[in-house]
């Protein structure tokens, strides 16, 4: 019998995990599963959690398990995915709330959960990750440090809207800077009330995939069309882009205000300075206390932090009484 035809994993199961950076190798008895960026070896399955480039391998190294949305988003990156999608009963992809189609990996029967990039917050069209009780949790720690606190999402969006509305009312222009996939679509929707909304071409490519999967993003003009039609010479427009250099050039040429939308703005010292100079902590990741709450709600007997501020988060979790560790690189761990 082929290993992927197994319906259930047997009682006596040996789970081993090895971290390769932004990828993991999971062994369930003799079955081998590559997760995200694993660029060597061959595996029974290759599980891709989401379509951000830092998680994508150069090639798929086993039977592909991912969401249809992720497969379509990978295509936009000119990485043809010819493989068919597979399902296996004991590896369950669950919504991780990060970007369209993003999935955490649950090994049944709740033995292990790997969150990958995760966000538990419902926001605009995105549904947040819902914690599940598991034996072992492997969680990300991108913002696993106490100064990364984003505040309540509704309040944050209120602040963004009133701040940007004021700027536009005064005839100012806005360059909204954020990643092209995930943040780009949140920003497109967030500014859909603006009559002159321009989005960078790459953002528009990803927007189309979101729209194909039923996400309404409103009306916008692509960067090339807006440039051709001279829209940047008008007043009170919003331009959504991921390109820092272009953002600076456009801002200088058309006296626009650059606003960054990322959790990293929390690194600055005070809130006003942060908003004026940098922007808003609107993120597709969990903030520090979101991560802690995910751990609390999953009630794991052991937690590993895969990447990010692993030491800081592990130390805080240990203070709370959890058996928490950073996940060492290139070292096989038996669970
Ligand atoms: Zn990501």
Short mmCIF file of N, CA and C in Angstrom, two decimals, residues 182-246:
data_model
loop_
_atom_site.label_atom_id
_atom_site.label_comp_id
_atom_site.label_asym_id
_atom_site.label_seq_id
_atom_site.Cartn_x
_atom_site.Cartn_y
_atom_site.Cartn_z
N UNK A 182 -1.49 40.31 -0.39
CA UNK A 182 -2.05 40.31 0.97
C UNK A 182 -2.37 41.73 1.39
N UNK A 183 -1.33 42.51 1.69
CA UNK A 183 -1.52 43.91 2.09
C UNK A 183 -2.08 44.73 0.93
N UNK A 184 -1.59 44.49 -0.27
CA UNK A 184 -2.04 45.23 -1.45
C UNK A 184 -3.55 45.14 -1.62
N UNK A 185 -4.11 43.96 -1.35
CA UNK A 185 -5.55 43.77 -1.55
C UNK A 185 -6.34 44.38 -0.39
N UNK A 186 -5.79 44.28 0.82
CA UNK A 186 -6.43 44.94 1.97
C UNK A 186 -6.49 46.45 1.72
N UNK A 187 -5.38 47.00 1.21
CA UNK A 187 -5.32 48.45 0.96
C UNK A 187 -6.24 48.85 -0.18
N UNK A 188 -6.32 48.01 -1.21
CA UNK A 188 -7.23 48.32 -2.33
C UNK A 188 -8.66 48.44 -1.79
N UNK A 189 -9.05 47.47 -0.97
CA UNK A 189 -10.42 47.49 -0.41
C UNK A 189 -10.61 48.65 0.56
N UNK A 190 -9.58 48.89 1.38
CA UNK A 190 -9.66 49.94 2.39
C UNK A 190 -9.87 51.32 1.76
N UNK A 191 -9.26 51.53 0.59
CA UNK A 191 -9.37 52.83 -0.08
C UNK A 191 -10.36 52.80 -1.24
N UNK A 192 -11.24 51.80 -1.26
CA UNK A 192 -12.16 51.68 -2.41
C UNK A 192 -13.16 52.84 -2.46
N UNK A 193 -13.30 53.58 -1.35
CA UNK A 193 -14.20 54.75 -1.34
C UNK A 193 -13.57 55.94 -2.08
N UNK A 194 -12.28 55.87 -2.34
CA UNK A 194 -11.59 57.00 -2.97
C UNK A 194 -11.82 56.95 -4.48
N UNK A 195 -12.29 58.05 -5.07
CA UNK A 195 -12.66 58.01 -6.50
C UNK A 195 -11.44 57.85 -7.39
N UNK A 196 -10.27 58.33 -6.95
CA UNK A 196 -9.06 58.16 -7.75
C UNK A 196 -8.10 57.22 -7.03
N UNK A 197 -8.41 55.93 -7.12
CA UNK A 197 -7.56 54.91 -6.51
C UNK A 197 -6.74 54.23 -7.60
N UNK A 198 -5.42 54.30 -7.42
CA UNK A 198 -4.49 53.71 -8.40
C UNK A 198 -3.75 52.58 -7.69
N UNK A 199 -3.60 51.43 -8.36
CA UNK A 199 -2.82 50.36 -7.74
C UNK A 199 -1.70 49.94 -8.68
N UNK A 200 -0.58 49.58 -8.09
CA UNK A 200 0.58 49.16 -8.88
C UNK A 200 0.19 47.91 -9.69
N UNK A 201 0.90 47.68 -10.80
CA UNK A 201 0.50 46.60 -11.71
C UNK A 201 0.55 45.23 -11.03
N UNK A 202 1.60 45.00 -10.23
CA UNK A 202 1.71 43.69 -9.56
C UNK A 202 0.57 43.50 -8.56
N UNK A 203 0.23 44.59 -7.85
CA UNK A 203 -0.90 44.53 -6.91
C UNK A 203 -2.17 44.15 -7.68
N UNK A 204 -2.34 44.77 -8.87
CA UNK A 204 -3.54 44.51 -9.68
C UNK A 204 -3.60 43.04 -10.13
N UNK A 205 -2.43 42.46 -10.46
CA UNK A 205 -2.41 41.04 -10.86
C UNK A 205 -2.94 40.16 -9.72
N UNK A 206 -2.48 40.44 -8.50
CA UNK A 206 -2.96 39.65 -7.35
C UNK A 206 -4.43 39.97 -7.06
N UNK A 207 -4.81 41.25 -7.24
CA UNK A 207 -6.23 41.63 -7.05
C UNK A 207 -7.14 40.75 -7.90
N UNK A 208 -6.70 40.51 -9.15
CA UNK A 208 -7.54 39.73 -10.07
C UNK A 208 -7.80 38.32 -9.54
N UNK A 209 -6.77 37.73 -8.91
CA UNK A 209 -6.97 36.39 -8.35
C UNK A 209 -7.97 36.46 -7.19
N UNK A 210 -7.81 37.45 -6.32
CA UNK A 210 -8.76 37.62 -5.21
C UNK A 210 -10.19 37.74 -5.77
N UNK A 211 -10.32 38.57 -6.82
CA UNK A 211 -11.65 38.81 -7.39
C UNK A 211 -12.23 37.53 -8.01
N UNK A 212 -11.34 36.73 -8.63
CA UNK A 212 -11.81 35.45 -9.21
C UNK A 212 -12.36 34.54 -8.12
N UNK A 213 -11.82 34.68 -6.91
CA UNK A 213 -12.30 33.86 -5.79
C UNK A 213 -13.40 34.57 -4.99
N UNK A 214 -13.98 35.60 -5.58
CA UNK A 214 -15.19 36.21 -5.01
C UNK A 214 -14.95 37.34 -4.03
N UNK A 215 -13.71 37.84 -3.92
CA UNK A 215 -13.46 38.96 -3.00
C UNK A 215 -13.71 40.27 -3.76
N UNK A 216 -14.60 41.09 -3.24
CA UNK A 216 -14.89 42.37 -3.88
C UNK A 216 -13.87 43.41 -3.42
N UNK A 217 -13.18 44.04 -4.38
CA UNK A 217 -12.15 45.01 -4.01
C UNK A 217 -12.48 46.43 -4.47
N UNK A 218 -13.61 46.60 -5.14
CA UNK A 218 -14.00 47.94 -5.58
C UNK A 218 -13.33 48.33 -6.89
N UNK A 219 -13.45 49.64 -7.22
CA UNK A 219 -12.92 50.12 -8.51
C UNK A 219 -11.55 50.75 -8.31
N UNK A 220 -10.66 50.48 -9.25
CA UNK A 220 -9.32 51.07 -9.19
C UNK A 220 -8.74 51.11 -10.60
N UNK A 221 -7.69 51.92 -10.74
CA UNK A 221 -7.01 52.03 -12.02
C UNK A 221 -5.59 51.51 -11.85
N UNK A 222 -5.09 50.80 -12.86
CA UNK A 222 -3.71 50.31 -12.79
C UNK A 222 -2.72 51.46 -12.97
N UNK A 223 -1.55 51.27 -12.44
CA UNK A 223 -0.49 52.28 -12.50
C UNK A 223 -0.20 52.72 -13.94
N UNK A 224 -0.07 51.74 -14.87
CA UNK A 224 0.27 52.11 -16.26
C UNK A 224 -0.85 52.95 -16.90
N UNK A 225 -2.11 52.57 -16.62
CA UNK A 225 -3.24 53.34 -17.18
C UNK A 225 -3.27 54.74 -16.58
N UNK A 226 -3.09 54.81 -15.26
CA UNK A 226 -3.14 56.11 -14.57
C UNK A 226 -2.04 57.03 -15.08
N UNK A 227 -0.85 56.46 -15.33
CA UNK A 227 0.27 57.26 -15.84
C UNK A 227 -0.07 57.76 -17.24
N UNK A 228 -0.61 56.86 -18.07
CA UNK A 228 -0.94 57.21 -19.45
C UNK A 228 -2.00 58.32 -19.48
N UNK A 229 -2.97 58.23 -18.58
CA UNK A 229 -4.07 59.20 -18.57
C UNK A 229 -3.73 60.47 -17.79
N UNK A 230 -2.53 60.54 -17.24
CA UNK A 230 -2.09 61.74 -16.52
C UNK A 230 -2.79 61.95 -15.19
N UNK A 231 -3.30 60.87 -14.59
CA UNK A 231 -4.06 60.99 -13.34
C UNK A 231 -3.21 61.49 -12.17
N UNK A 232 -1.92 61.17 -12.20
CA UNK A 232 -1.05 61.60 -11.10
C UNK A 232 -0.95 63.13 -11.01
N UNK A 233 -1.26 63.82 -12.13
CA UNK A 233 -1.19 65.29 -12.11
C UNK A 233 -2.40 65.91 -11.41
N UNK A 234 -3.45 65.09 -11.21
CA UNK A 234 -4.65 65.57 -10.50
C UNK A 234 -4.34 65.64 -9.00
N UNK A 235 -5.37 65.99 -8.20
CA UNK A 235 -5.19 66.04 -6.74
C UNK A 235 -6.02 64.94 -6.08
N UNK A 236 -5.71 64.68 -4.83
CA UNK A 236 -6.48 63.76 -3.97
C UNK A 236 -6.59 62.33 -4.50
N UNK A 237 -5.46 61.78 -4.89
CA UNK A 237 -5.48 60.36 -5.28
C UNK A 237 -4.75 59.52 -4.24
N UNK A 238 -5.04 58.22 -4.28
CA UNK A 238 -4.32 57.25 -3.44
C UNK A 238 -3.65 56.26 -4.38
N UNK A 239 -2.37 56.01 -4.18
CA UNK A 239 -1.63 55.05 -5.00
C UNK A 239 -1.12 53.93 -4.10
N UNK A 240 -1.56 52.70 -4.37
CA UNK A 240 -1.13 51.54 -3.57
C UNK A 240 0.03 50.86 -4.28
N UNK A 241 1.17 50.79 -3.62
CA UNK A 241 2.34 50.16 -4.24
C UNK A 241 3.16 49.40 -3.21
N UNK A 242 3.99 48.48 -3.71
CA UNK A 242 4.92 47.73 -2.86
C UNK A 242 6.34 48.19 -3.10
N UNK A 243 6.52 49.10 -4.10
CA UNK A 243 7.88 49.47 -4.52
C UNK A 243 8.34 50.76 -3.82
N UNK A 244 9.27 50.60 -2.91
CA UNK A 244 9.77 51.71 -2.10
C UNK A 244 10.36 52.83 -2.98
N UNK A 245 11.18 52.44 -3.96
CA UNK A 245 11.84 53.43 -4.83
C UNK A 245 10.82 54.25 -5.62
N UNK A 246 9.85 53.54 -6.20
CA UNK A 246 8.80 54.21 -6.98
C UNK A 246 7.97 55.12 -6.07
#
